[in-house]
PDB file of C-alpha atoms and ligand atoms in Angstrom:
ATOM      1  CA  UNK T  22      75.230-130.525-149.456  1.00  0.00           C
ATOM      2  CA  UNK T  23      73.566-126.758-149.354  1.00  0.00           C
ATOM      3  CA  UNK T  24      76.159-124.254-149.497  1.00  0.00           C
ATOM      4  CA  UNK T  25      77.208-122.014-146.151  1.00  0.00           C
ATOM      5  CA  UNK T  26      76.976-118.790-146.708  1.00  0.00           C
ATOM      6  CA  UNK T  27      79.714-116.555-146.970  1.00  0.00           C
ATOM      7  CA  UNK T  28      79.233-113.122-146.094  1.00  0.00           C
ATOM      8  CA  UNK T  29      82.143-111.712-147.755  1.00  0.00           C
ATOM      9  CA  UNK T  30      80.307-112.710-151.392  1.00  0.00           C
ATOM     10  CA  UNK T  31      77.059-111.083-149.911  1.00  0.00           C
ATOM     11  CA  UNK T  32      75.477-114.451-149.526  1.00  0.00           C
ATOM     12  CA  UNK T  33      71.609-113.983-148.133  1.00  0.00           C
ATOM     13  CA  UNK T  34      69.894-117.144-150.002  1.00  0.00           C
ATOM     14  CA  UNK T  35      66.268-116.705-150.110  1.00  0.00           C
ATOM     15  CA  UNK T  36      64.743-119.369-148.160  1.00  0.00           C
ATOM     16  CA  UNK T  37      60.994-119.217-149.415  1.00  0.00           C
ATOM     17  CA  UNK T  38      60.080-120.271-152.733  1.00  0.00           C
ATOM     18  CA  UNK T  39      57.064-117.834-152.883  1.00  0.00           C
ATOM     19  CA  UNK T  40      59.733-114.861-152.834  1.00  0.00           C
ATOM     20  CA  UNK T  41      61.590-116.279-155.982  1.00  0.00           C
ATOM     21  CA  UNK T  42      58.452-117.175-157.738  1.00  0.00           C
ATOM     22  CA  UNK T  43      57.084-113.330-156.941  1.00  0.00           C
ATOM     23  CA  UNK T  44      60.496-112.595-158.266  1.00  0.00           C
ATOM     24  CA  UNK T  45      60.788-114.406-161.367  1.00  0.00           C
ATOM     25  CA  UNK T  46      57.412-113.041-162.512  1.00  0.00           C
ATOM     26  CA  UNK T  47      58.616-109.589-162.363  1.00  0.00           C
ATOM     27  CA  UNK T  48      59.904-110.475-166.130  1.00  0.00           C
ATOM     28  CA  UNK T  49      57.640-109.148-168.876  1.00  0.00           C
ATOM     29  CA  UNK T  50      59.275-111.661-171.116  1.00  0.00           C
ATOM     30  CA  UNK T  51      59.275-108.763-173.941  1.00  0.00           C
ATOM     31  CA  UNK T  52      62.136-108.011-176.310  1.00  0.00           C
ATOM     32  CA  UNK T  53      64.582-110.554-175.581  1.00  0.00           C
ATOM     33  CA  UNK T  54      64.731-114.503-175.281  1.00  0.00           C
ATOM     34  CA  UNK T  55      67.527-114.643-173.168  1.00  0.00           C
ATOM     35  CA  UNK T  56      67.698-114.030-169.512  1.00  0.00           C
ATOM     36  CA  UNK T  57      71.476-113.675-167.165  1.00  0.00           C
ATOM     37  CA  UNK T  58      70.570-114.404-163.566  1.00  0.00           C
ATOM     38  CA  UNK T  59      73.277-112.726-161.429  1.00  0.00           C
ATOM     39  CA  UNK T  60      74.383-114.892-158.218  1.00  0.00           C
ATOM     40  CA  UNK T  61      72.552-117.651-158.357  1.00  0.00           C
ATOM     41  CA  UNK T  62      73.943-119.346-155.177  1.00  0.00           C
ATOM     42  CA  UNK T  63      71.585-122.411-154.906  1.00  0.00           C
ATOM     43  CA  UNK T  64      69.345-121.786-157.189  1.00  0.00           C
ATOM     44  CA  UNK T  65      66.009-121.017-155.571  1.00  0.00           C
ATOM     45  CA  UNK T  66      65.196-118.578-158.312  1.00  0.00           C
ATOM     46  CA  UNK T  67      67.172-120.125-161.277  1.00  0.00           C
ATOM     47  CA  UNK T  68      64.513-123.122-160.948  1.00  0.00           C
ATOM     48  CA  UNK T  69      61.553-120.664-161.428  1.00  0.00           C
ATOM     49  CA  UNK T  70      63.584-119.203-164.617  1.00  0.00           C
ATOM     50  CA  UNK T  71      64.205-122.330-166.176  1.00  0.00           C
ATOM     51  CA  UNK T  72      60.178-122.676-166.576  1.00  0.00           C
ATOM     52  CA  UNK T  73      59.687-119.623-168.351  1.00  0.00           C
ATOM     53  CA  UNK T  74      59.784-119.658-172.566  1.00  0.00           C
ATOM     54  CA  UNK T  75      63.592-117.950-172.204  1.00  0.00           C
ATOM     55  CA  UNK T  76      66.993-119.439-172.262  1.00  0.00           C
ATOM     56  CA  UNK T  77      68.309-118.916-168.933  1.00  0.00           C
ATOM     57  CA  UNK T  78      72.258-118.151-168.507  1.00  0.00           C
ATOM     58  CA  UNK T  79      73.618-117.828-164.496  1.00  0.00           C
ATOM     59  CA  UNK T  80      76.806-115.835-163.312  1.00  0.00           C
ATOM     60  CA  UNK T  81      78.270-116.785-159.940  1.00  0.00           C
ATOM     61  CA  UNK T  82      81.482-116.710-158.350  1.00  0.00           C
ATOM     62  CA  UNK T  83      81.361-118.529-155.697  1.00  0.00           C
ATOM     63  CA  UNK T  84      82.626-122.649-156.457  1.00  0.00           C
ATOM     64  CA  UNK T  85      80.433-123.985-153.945  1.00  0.00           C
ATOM     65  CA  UNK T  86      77.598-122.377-155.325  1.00  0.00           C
ATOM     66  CA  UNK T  87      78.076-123.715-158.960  1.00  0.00           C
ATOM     67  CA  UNK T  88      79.520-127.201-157.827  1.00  0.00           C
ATOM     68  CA  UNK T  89      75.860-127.154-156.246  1.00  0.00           C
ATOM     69  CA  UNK T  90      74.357-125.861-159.418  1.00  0.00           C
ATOM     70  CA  UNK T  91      76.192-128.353-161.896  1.00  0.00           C
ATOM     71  CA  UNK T  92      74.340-131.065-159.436  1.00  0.00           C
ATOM     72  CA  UNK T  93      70.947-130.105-158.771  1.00  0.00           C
ATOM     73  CA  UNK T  94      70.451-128.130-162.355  1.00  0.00           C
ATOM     74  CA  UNK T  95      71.650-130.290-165.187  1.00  0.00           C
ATOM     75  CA  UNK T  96      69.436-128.520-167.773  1.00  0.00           C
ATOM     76  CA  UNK T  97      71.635-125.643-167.060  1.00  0.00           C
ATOM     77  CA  UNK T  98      75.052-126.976-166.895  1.00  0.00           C
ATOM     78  CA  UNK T  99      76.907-125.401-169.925  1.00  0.00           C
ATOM     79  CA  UNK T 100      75.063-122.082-168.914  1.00  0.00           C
ATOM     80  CA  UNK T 101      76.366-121.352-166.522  1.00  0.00           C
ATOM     81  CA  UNK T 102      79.438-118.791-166.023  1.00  0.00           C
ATOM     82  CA  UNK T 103      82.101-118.713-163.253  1.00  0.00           C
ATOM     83  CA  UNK T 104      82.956-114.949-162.935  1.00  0.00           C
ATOM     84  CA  UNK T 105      83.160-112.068-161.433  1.00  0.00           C
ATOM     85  CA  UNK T 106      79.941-109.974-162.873  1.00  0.00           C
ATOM     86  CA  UNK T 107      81.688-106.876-162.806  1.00  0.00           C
ATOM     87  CA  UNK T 108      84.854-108.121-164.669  1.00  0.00           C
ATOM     88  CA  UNK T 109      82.617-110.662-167.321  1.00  0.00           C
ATOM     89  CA  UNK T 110      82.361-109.378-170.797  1.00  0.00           C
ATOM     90  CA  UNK T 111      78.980-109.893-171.578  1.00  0.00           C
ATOM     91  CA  UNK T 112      79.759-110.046-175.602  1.00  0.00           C
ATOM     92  CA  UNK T 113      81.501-113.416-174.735  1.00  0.00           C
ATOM     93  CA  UNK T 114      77.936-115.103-173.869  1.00  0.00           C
ATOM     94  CA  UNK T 115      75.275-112.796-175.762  1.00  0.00           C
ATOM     95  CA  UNK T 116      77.399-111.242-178.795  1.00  0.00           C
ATOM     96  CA  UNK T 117      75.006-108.736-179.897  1.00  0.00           C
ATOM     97  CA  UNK T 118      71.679-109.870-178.714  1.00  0.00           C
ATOM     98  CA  UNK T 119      69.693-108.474-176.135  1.00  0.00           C
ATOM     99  CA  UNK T 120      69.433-110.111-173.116  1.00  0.00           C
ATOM    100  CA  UNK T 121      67.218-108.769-169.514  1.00  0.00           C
ATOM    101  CA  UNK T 122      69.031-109.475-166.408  1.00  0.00           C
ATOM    102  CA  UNK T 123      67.297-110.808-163.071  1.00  0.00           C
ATOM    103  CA  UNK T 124      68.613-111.855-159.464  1.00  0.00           C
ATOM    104  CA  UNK T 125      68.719-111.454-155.769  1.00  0.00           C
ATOM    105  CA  UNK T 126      71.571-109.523-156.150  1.00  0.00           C
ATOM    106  CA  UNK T 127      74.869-108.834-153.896  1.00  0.00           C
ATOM    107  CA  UNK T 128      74.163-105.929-151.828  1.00  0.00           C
ATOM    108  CA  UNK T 129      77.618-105.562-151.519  1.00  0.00           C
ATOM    109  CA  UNK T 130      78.504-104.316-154.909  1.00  0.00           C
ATOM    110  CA  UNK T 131      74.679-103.350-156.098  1.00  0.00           C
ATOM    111  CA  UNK T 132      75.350-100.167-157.326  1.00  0.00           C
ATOM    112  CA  UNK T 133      78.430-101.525-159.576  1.00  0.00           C
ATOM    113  CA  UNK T 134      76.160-104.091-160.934  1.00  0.00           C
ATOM    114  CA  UNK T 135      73.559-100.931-161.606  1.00  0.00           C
ATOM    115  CA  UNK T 136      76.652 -98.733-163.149  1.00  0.00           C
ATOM    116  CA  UNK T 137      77.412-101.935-165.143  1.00  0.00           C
ATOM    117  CA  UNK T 138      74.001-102.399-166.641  1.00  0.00           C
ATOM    118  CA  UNK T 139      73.877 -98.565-167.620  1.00  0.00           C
ATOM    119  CA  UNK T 140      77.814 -99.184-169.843  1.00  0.00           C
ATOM    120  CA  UNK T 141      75.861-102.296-171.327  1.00  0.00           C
ATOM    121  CA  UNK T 142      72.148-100.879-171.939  1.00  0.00           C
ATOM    122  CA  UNK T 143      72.035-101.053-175.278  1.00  0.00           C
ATOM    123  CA  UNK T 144      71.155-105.110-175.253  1.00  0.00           C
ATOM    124  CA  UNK T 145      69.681-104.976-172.011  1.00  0.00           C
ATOM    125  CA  UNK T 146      65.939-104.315-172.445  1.00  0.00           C
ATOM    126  CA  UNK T 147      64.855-104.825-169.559  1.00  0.00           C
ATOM    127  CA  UNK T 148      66.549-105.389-165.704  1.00  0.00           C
ATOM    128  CA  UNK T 149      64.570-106.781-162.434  1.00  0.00           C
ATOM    129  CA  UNK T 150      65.142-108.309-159.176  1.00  0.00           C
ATOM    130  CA  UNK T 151      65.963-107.396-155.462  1.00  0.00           C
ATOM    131  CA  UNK T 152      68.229-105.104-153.488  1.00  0.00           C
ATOM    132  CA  UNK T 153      68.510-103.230-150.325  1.00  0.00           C
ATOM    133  CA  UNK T 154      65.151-101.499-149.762  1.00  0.00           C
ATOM    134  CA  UNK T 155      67.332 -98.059-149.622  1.00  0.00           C
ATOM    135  CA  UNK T 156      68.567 -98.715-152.879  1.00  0.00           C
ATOM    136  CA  UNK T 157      65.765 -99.838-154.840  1.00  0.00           C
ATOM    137  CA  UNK T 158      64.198 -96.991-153.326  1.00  0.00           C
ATOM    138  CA  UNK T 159      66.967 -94.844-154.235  1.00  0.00           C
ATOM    139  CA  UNK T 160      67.090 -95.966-158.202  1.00  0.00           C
ATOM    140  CA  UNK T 161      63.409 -95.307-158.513  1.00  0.00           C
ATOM    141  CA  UNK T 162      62.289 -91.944-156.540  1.00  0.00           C
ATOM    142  CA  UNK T 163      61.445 -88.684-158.355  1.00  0.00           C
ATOM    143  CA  UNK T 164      62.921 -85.325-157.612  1.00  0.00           C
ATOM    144  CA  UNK T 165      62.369 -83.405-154.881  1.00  0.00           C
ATOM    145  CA  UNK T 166      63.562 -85.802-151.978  1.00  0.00           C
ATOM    146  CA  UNK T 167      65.823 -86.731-150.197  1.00  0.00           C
ATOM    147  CA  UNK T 168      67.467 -90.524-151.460  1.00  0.00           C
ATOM    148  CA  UNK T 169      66.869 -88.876-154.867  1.00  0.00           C
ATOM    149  CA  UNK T 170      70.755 -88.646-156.157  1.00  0.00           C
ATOM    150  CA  UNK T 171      73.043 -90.151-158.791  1.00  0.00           C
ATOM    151  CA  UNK T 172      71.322 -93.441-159.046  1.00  0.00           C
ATOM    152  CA  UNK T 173      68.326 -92.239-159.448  1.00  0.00           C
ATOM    153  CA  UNK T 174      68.660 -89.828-162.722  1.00  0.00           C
ATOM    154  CA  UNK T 175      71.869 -92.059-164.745  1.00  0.00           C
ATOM    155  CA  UNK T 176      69.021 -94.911-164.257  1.00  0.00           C
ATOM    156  CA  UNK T 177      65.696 -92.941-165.368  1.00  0.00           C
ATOM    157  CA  UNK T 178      67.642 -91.237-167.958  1.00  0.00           C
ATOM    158  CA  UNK T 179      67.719 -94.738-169.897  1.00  0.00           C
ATOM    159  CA  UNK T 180      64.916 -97.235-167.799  1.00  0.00           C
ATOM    160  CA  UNK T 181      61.241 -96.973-166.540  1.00  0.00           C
ATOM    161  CA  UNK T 182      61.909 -97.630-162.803  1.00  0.00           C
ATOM    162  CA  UNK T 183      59.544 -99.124-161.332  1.00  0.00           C
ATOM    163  CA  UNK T 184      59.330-100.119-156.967  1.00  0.00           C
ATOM    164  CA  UNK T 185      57.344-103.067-157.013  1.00  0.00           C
ATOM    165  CA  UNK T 186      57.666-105.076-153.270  1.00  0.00           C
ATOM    166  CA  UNK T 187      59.171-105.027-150.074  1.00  0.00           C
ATOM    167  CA  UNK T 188      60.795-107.975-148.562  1.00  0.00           C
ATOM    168  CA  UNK T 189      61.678-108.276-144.940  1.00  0.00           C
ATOM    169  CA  UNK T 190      64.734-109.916-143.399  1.00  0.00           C
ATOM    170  CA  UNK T 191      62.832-112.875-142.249  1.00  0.00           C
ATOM    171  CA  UNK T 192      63.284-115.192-145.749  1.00  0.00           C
ATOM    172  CA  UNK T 193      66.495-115.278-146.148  1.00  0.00           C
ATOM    173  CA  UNK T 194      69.298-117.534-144.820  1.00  0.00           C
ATOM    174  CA  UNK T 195      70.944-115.576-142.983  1.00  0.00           C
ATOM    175  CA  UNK T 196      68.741-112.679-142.126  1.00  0.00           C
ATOM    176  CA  UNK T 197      70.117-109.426-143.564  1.00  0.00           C
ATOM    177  CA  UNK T 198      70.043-106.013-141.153  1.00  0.00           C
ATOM    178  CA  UNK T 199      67.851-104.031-143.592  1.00  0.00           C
ATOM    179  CA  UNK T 200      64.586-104.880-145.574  1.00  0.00           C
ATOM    180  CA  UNK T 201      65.163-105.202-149.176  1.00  0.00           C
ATOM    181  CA  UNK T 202      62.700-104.440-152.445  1.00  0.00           C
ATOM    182  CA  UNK T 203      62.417-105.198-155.531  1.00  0.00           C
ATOM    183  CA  UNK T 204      61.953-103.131-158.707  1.00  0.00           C
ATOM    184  CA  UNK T 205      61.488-103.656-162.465  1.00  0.00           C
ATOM    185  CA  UNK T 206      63.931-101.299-165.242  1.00  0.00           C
ATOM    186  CA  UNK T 207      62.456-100.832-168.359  1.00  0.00           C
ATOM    187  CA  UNK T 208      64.245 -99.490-170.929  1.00  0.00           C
ATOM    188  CA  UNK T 209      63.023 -96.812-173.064  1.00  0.00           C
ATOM    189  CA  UNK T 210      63.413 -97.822-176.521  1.00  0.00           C
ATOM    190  CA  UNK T 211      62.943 -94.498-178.579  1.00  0.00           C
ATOM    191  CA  UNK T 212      65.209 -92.464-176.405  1.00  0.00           C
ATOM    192  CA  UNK T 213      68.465 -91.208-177.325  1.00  0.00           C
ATOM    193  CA  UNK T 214      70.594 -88.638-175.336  1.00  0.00           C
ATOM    194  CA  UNK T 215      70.848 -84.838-176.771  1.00  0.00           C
ATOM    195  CA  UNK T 216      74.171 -84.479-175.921  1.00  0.00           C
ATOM    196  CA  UNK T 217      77.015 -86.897-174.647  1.00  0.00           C
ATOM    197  CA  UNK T 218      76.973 -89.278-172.120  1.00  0.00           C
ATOM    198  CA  UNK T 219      80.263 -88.716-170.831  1.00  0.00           C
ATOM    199  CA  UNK T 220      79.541 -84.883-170.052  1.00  0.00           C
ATOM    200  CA  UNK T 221      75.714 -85.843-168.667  1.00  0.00           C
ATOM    201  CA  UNK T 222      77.366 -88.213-166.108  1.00  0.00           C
ATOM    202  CA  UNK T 223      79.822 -85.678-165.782  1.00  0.00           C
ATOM    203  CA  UNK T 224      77.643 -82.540-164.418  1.00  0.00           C
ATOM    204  CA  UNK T 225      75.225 -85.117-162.626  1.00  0.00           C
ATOM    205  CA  UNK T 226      77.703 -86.514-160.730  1.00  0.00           C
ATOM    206  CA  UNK T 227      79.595 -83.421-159.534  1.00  0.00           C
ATOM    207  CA  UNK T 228      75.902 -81.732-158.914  1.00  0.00           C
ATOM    208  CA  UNK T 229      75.236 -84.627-156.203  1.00  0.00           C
ATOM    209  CA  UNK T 230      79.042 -84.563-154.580  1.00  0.00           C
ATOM    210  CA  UNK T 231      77.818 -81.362-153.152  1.00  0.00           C
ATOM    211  CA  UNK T 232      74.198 -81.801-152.738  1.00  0.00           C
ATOM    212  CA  UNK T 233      73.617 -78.830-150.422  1.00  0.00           C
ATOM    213  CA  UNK T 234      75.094 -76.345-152.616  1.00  0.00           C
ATOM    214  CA  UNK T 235      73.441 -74.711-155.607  1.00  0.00           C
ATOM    215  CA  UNK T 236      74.208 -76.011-159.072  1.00  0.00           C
ATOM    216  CA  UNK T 237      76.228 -72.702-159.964  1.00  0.00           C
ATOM    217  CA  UNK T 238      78.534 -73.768-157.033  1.00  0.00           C
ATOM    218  CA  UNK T 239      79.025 -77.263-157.589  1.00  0.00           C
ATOM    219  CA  UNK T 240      79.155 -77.020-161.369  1.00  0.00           C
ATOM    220  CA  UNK T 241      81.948 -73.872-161.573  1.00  0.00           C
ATOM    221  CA  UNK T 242      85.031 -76.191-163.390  1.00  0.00           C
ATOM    222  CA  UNK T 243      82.599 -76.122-166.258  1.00  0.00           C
ATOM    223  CA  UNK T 244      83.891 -72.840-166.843  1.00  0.00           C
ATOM    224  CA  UNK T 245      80.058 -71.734-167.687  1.00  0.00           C
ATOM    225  CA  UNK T 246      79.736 -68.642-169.871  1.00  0.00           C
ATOM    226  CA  UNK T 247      77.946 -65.628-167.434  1.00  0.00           C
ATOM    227  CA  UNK T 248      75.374 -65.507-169.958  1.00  0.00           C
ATOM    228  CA  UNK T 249      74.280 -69.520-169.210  1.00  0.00           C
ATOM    229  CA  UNK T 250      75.284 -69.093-165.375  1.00  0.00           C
ATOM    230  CA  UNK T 251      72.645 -65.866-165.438  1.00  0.00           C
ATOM    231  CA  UNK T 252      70.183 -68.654-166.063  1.00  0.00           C
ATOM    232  CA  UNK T 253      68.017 -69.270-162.806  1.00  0.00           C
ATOM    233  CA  UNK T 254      68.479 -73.195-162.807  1.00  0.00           C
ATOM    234  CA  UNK T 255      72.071 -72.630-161.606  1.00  0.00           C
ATOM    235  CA  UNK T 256      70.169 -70.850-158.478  1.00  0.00           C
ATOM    236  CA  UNK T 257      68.939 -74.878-157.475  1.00  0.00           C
ATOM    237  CA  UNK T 258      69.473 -77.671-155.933  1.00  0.00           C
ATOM    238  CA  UNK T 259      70.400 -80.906-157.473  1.00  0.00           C
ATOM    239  CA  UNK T 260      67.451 -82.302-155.781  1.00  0.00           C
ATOM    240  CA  UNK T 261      65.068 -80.017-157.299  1.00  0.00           C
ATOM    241  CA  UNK T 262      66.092 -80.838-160.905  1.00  0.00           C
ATOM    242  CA  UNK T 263      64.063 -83.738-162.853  1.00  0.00           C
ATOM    243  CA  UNK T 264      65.658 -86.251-165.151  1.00  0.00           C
ATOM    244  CA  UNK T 265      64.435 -84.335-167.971  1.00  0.00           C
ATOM    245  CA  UNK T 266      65.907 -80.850-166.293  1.00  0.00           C
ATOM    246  CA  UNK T 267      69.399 -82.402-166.223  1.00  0.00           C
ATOM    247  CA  UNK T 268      69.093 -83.903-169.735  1.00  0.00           C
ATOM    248  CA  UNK T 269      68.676 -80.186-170.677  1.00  0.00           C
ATOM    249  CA  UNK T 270      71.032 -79.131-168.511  1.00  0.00           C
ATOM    250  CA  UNK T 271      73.607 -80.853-169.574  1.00  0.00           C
ATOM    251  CA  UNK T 272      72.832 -79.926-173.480  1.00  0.00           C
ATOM    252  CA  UNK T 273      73.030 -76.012-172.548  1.00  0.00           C
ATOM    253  CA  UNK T 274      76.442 -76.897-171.350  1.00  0.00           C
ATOM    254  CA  UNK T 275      77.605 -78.844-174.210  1.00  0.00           C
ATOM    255  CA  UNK T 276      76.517 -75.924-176.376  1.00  0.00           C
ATOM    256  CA  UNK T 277      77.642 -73.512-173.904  1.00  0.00           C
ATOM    257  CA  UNK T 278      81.263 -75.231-173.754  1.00  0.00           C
ATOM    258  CA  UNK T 279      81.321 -75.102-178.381  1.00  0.00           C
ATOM    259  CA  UNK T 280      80.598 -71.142-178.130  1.00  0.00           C
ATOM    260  CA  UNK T 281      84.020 -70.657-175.994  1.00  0.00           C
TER     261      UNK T 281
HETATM  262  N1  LIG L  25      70.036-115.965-155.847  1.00  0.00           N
HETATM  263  C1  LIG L  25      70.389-116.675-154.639  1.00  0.00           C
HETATM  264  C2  LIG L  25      71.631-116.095-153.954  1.00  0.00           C
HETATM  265  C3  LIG L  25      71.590-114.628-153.616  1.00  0.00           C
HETATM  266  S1  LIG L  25      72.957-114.111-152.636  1.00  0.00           S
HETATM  267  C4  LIG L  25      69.202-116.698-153.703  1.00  0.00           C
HETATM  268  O1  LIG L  25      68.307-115.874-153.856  1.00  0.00           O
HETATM  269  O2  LIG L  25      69.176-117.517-152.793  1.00  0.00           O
HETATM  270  C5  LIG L  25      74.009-113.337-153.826  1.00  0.00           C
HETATM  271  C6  LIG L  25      74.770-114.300-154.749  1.00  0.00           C
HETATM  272  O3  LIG L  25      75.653-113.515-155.545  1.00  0.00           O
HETATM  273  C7  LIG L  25      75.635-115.317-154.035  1.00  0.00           C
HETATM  274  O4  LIG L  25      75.402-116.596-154.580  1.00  0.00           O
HETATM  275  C8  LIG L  25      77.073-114.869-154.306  1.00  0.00           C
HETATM  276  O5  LIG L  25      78.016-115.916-154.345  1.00  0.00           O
HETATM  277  C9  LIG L  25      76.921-114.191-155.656  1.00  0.00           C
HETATM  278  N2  LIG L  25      77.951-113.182-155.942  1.00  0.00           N
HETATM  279  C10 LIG L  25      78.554-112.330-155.078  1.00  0.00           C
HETATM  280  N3  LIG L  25      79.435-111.543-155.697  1.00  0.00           N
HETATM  281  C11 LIG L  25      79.392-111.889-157.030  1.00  0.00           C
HETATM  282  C12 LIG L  25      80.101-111.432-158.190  1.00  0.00           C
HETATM  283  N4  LIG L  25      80.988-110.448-158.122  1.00  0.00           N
HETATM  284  N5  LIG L  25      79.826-112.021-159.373  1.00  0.00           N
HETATM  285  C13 LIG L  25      78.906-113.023-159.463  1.00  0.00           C
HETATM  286  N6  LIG L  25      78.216-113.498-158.402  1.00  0.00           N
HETATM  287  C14 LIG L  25      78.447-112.937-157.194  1.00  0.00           C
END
């Protein structure tokens, strides 16, 4: 019996095959052999996973769902997890290894599943699959507009973001309100942050909470020497700043803050 969808676990199932093929091929298949699809529900995508040269692992909470799984997807049945996604400890499946992670996500707690990826990005090469339009959009835009914000630099700090498709309302079961699009994360292997992560997040999260005023307003409890705060990048706007500006804008303070 298909499951009914309950809209409290964010439930949309996609209801044409050609969207979770479309999706499935978003995987470059490079730098890992093992791939954790997040909410499977009934499996529309799983089936196009389990044909690709990768061992395929699923994460769902929802019984229904994986009673329906355990039936229809034998080849899968002692990979697949019942958890909450943002509670699983990811060591208890992968250990070490690297793993990419794909799905047609829960829009309710996207961004968690996004902030949760970031804590685990060191064996997660790679990250694809769908969202609400806004967000995808939102994880992926350059400086200079308007949706670009937290998201968007913690994620390009670390990934390649790349918007791939748009898919309306119309294919799922039941419709959503909002479009919803797809995008490939790519992580950049040779990267590693100048300074640390906890003070990066740090300023680029209090530089969004007040997005309309300058960074010398929003980033005062830094306690910034007047010699940095003379500098004319504390004159902008968060939105103005690239992922590269922040990077160095967060070092200056971390060498800023060893001088006191
Ligand atoms: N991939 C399926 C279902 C997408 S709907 C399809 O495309 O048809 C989102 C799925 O995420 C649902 O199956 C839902 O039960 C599951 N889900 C919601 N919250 C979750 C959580 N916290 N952890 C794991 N799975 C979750």
């Amino acid at each position: 019996m298909a499951v009914k969808p309950k809209k409290h676990l964010g439930q949309h199932f996609l209801k044409e095959a050609s969207v979770a093929k479309k999706i499935a091929d978003t995987l470059s298949l490079k730098g890992y052999d093992k791939v954790l699809e997040i909410g499977p529900g009934m499996g529309v995508l799983t089936a196009y996973l389990l044909e690709k040269p990768v061992t395929t692992y699923a994460i769902e909470i929802d019984s229904e769902s994986i009673d329906y799984l355990q039936e229809h997807f034998l080849e899968l049945s002692n990979r697949i997890i019942k958890a909450d996604v943002l509670k699983y400890d990811f060591s208890n499946t992968f250990g070490k290894d690297p793993f990419a992670i794909i799905g047609n996500f829960p829009y309710n707690i996207s961004t968690q599943i996004v902030f949760k990826m970031l804590e685990n990005r060191h064996q997660i090469p790679e990250f694809s699959g769908m969202f609400q339009k806004e967000v995808a959009q939102r994880i992926c835009i350059n400086e200079g507009t308007k949706s670009y914000g937290i998201l968007s630099v913690l994620v390009q700090a670390f990934y390649n973001a790349e918007y791939l498709f748009t898919v309306p309302p119309t294919v799922f079961n039941p419709p959503p309100k909002v479009d919803s699009g797809v995008l490939r994360l790519t992580r950049k292997n040779d990267f590693s942050l100048p300074c640390s992560e906890k003070l990066f997040f740090k300023v680029v999260k209090s530089a969004f909470q007040q997005r309309r005023k300058t960074l010398r307003n929003s980033l005062k409890t830094f306690n910034l020497s007047d010699n940095l705060n003379a500098n004319t990048i504390f004159g902008k706007r968060p939105e103005q700043l690239s992922v590269a500006a922040f990077i160095e804008l967060a070092s200056a303070i971390e060498n800023d803050q060893k001088k006191v």
